Amino acid sequence: MKLSAGLAHCEVENMKKNKLQVFAWILAFLPLVLIAALYSRLPDQVPMQWQFDGNVEYRAKAHLWVIGALSPFLMLLLHITPRIDPKRRNYDKFHGSYLLFKIVLMLFILIMVGITLVESFRPGTVNVSMIVCIACGLLFTILGNMLPKFRSNWFLGIRTPWTISNEKIWLRTQRLGGRLMFASGFVIIAAAFIPNESARMAAILLSALTVGLIPAVCSWWWYRQSEEQP
């Protein structure tokens, strides 16, 4: 009975994972679907880049196809990555978090494409820097929760020569990075309500620099300490 219950539980879990995988692929192709559905009605020039000073750069609407193709391309890379990673077995240890990472990333790209399409039809409808700031903040908080669950691999997480070389340092670094990223997410969200676009973008850039630099330096220091121990 216990064996049967265990097998049934595994089947349910596999079905859930398969459904989430399909959902992630649907999200990946949604930008292209939206662009295709609205393309004929879009103006010839659409907003493609928002500068720090608030100026908007317009380009030919054909550039939207490149942006729309980004999410299925990334999704394909994320699908292939576990198969080519020398540490491919570790992916089984954080499969759920890896799947959630795909979904969150696809949602983020979909929001960015949605902003571009809305602003193409009605410029000024969206406070772009505020929405992008909030979206980035939410992305940071979600990834901050996920990061400590990632196990050693060559493609995801805070990867330095020292984390790749030592499993304990990997885990310690991801925990630190996760806390910093989670806290930075709230800083970025708070910055979204500052009525200054340069300040908002600075909050994003400084947070990204903090999350990238401090754990990397700490991983080197921890590795050095471990090497000095007898």
XYZ file of C-alpha atoms in Angstrom:
230
model
C 0.000 0.000 0.000
C 2.809 2.399 0.880
C 4.566 1.626 -2.406
C 1.372 2.245 -4.381
C 0.780 5.516 -2.542
C 4.350 6.581 -3.279
C 3.988 5.787 -6.980
C 0.687 7.653 -7.140
C 2.292 10.679 -5.479
C 5.140 10.605 -8.015
C 2.678 10.454 -10.889
C 0.758 13.444 -9.531
C 3.982 15.400 -9.104
C 5.108 14.537 -12.646
C 1.745 15.620 -14.056
C 1.976 18.902 -12.160
C 5.515 19.512 -13.448
C 4.464 18.700 -17.014
C 1.555 21.141 -16.815
C 3.834 23.872 -15.473
C 6.336 23.132 -18.241
C 3.598 23.522 -20.850
C 2.473 26.743 -19.154
C 6.037 28.084 -19.342
C 6.194 27.337 -23.079
C 2.842 29.054 -23.629
C 4.147 32.139 -21.832
C 7.286 31.997 -23.967
C 5.316 32.230 -27.214
C 2.705 34.730 -26.016
C 4.808 37.796 -26.951
C 5.067 36.581 -30.544
C 1.337 35.833 -30.610
C 0.494 39.320 -29.333
C 2.842 40.987 -31.793
C 1.425 38.963 -34.700
C -2.158 39.771 -33.696
C -1.525 43.523 -33.411
C 1.225 44.029 -35.982
C -0.926 45.372 -38.838
C -2.470 47.999 -36.549
C 0.795 49.155 -34.997
C 2.355 52.459 -36.153
C 5.441 52.220 -38.340
C 7.613 53.513 -35.503
C 7.261 52.059 -32.003
C 8.994 52.914 -28.689
C 11.938 50.617 -28.091
C 14.083 52.282 -25.464
C 13.428 54.647 -22.569
C 16.392 56.831 -21.586
C 17.346 57.953 -18.075
C 16.251 61.489 -18.879
C 12.784 60.338 -19.929
C 13.355 60.549 -23.670
C 11.979 57.672 -25.737
C 13.784 56.126 -28.696
C 11.556 54.930 -31.542
C 12.440 52.315 -34.135
C 10.768 50.450 -36.977
C 8.097 48.096 -35.709
C 9.893 45.152 -37.339
C 12.260 45.236 -34.342
C 9.391 43.855 -32.253
C 9.898 40.436 -33.822
C 13.374 40.288 -32.312
C 11.995 41.130 -28.858
C 9.137 38.665 -29.290
C 11.548 35.891 -30.267
C 13.668 36.490 -27.158
C 11.466 34.525 -24.750
C 11.155 31.310 -26.842
C 14.899 31.511 -27.523
C 15.671 31.798 -23.800
C 13.152 29.068 -23.033
C 14.919 26.772 -25.480
C 18.276 27.554 -23.882
C 16.878 26.831 -20.419
C 15.478 23.549 -21.730
C 18.840 22.512 -23.176
C 21.004 23.745 -20.291
C 20.466 20.803 -17.891
C 21.417 18.367 -20.660
C 24.778 19.953 -21.430
C 25.798 21.003 -17.921
C 28.633 18.820 -16.530
C 26.749 18.941 -13.220
C 23.442 17.940 -14.818
C 22.520 15.579 -11.962
C 22.257 18.494 -9.557
C 19.291 19.886 -11.502
C 17.110 17.123 -10.076
C 17.699 18.643 -6.636
C 16.132 21.987 -7.586
C 13.874 21.008 -10.463
C 10.855 22.815 -8.988
C 12.776 26.059 -8.467
C 14.262 25.798 -11.958
C 10.787 25.456 -13.453
C 9.541 28.411 -11.430
C 12.530 30.429 -12.639
C 11.481 29.764 -16.247
C 7.913 30.886 -15.582
C 8.962 34.052 -13.747
C 11.418 35.000 -16.493
C 8.815 34.452 -19.222
C 6.284 36.558 -17.299
C 8.830 39.353 -16.912
C 9.537 39.433 -20.661
C 5.801 39.316 -21.392
C 5.259 42.384 -19.183
C 8.040 44.261 -20.996
C 6.526 43.410 -24.393
C 3.091 44.422 -23.123
C 4.422 47.821 -22.047
C 5.943 48.378 -25.490
C 2.693 47.469 -27.260
C 0.535 49.673 -25.035
C 2.909 52.613 -25.464
C 2.946 52.028 -29.224
C -0.801 52.636 -29.441
C -1.159 55.257 -26.705
C 2.125 56.940 -25.748
C 2.159 58.166 -22.171
C -0.449 55.685 -20.964
C 2.070 53.802 -18.841
C 4.562 55.253 -16.394
C 7.240 53.038 -17.886
C 10.079 53.644 -15.445
C 7.768 53.034 -12.466
C 6.321 49.802 -13.872
C 9.747 48.523 -14.911
C 11.094 49.368 -11.457
C 8.273 47.504 -9.720
C 8.646 44.532 -12.091
C 12.407 44.396 -11.485
C 11.858 44.640 -7.739
C 9.398 41.770 -7.767
C 11.815 39.776 -9.943
C 14.598 40.365 -7.422
C 12.477 39.306 -4.444
C 11.297 36.119 -6.178
C 14.788 35.199 -7.379
C 16.148 36.006 -3.931
C 13.861 33.341 -2.486
C 14.875 30.890 -5.197
C 18.625 31.397 -5.183
C 19.447 29.405 -1.999
C 17.656 26.395 -3.513
C 19.910 26.248 -6.571
C 22.547 23.550 -6.394
C 25.985 23.756 -7.954
C 25.869 24.120 -11.734
C 27.587 26.013 -14.531
C 24.739 28.248 -15.689
C 22.488 29.456 -12.850
C 23.148 31.155 -9.547
C 26.187 33.102 -8.364
C 28.964 31.327 -10.208
C 32.573 32.093 -9.394
C 35.655 29.859 -9.553
C 35.334 29.434 -5.791
C 31.650 28.479 -5.670
C 32.062 26.023 -8.550
C 35.048 24.435 -6.785
C 33.450 23.956 -3.379
C 29.888 22.818 -2.648
C 29.825 24.379 0.837
C 30.960 27.741 -0.488
C 28.375 27.460 -3.260
C 25.553 27.030 -0.745
C 26.862 29.752 1.552
C 27.237 32.198 -1.338
C 23.759 31.494 -2.743
C 22.230 32.079 0.706
C 24.004 35.411 1.037
C 23.124 36.379 -2.521
C 19.522 35.374 -1.955
C 19.192 37.589 1.117
C 20.807 40.541 -0.654
C 18.643 40.055 -3.739
C 15.470 39.767 -1.661
C 16.295 42.963 0.256
C 17.316 44.742 -2.951
C 13.937 43.873 -4.443
C 12.179 45.908 -1.772
C 14.621 48.783 -2.265
C 13.863 48.796 -5.995
C 10.101 48.668 -5.397
C 10.380 51.602 -2.963
C 12.449 53.505 -5.537
C 9.629 53.085 -8.054
C 7.658 55.697 -6.112
C 10.429 58.293 -6.222
C 9.363 60.900 -8.820
C 12.731 60.802 -10.563
C 13.525 58.415 -13.399
C 17.293 58.598 -12.943
C 16.910 57.662 -9.260
C 14.776 54.672 -10.205
C 17.280 53.379 -12.733
C 20.144 54.039 -10.317
C 18.373 51.905 -7.698
C 18.151 49.011 -10.160
C 21.777 49.307 -11.276
C 23.191 49.721 -7.755
C 21.122 46.791 -6.477
C 22.338 44.580 -9.316
C 25.944 45.639 -8.619
C 25.550 44.929 -4.896
C 24.021 41.503 -5.474
C 26.725 40.594 -7.969
C 29.795 41.996 -6.252
C 29.426 41.280 -2.512
C 28.691 37.521 -2.789
C 31.514 37.129 -5.341
C 34.055 38.768 -3.012
C 32.743 36.768 -0.043
C 33.024 33.497 -1.980
C 36.689 34.270 -2.669
C 37.285 35.098 1.004
C 35.543 31.944 2.245
C 37.467 29.797 -0.211
C 40.737 31.358 0.926
C 39.839 30.638 4.545
C 38.971 27.031 3.730
C 42.327 26.586 1.972
C 44.202 27.938 4.998
C 42.533 25.510 7.386
C 44.606 22.386 8.105
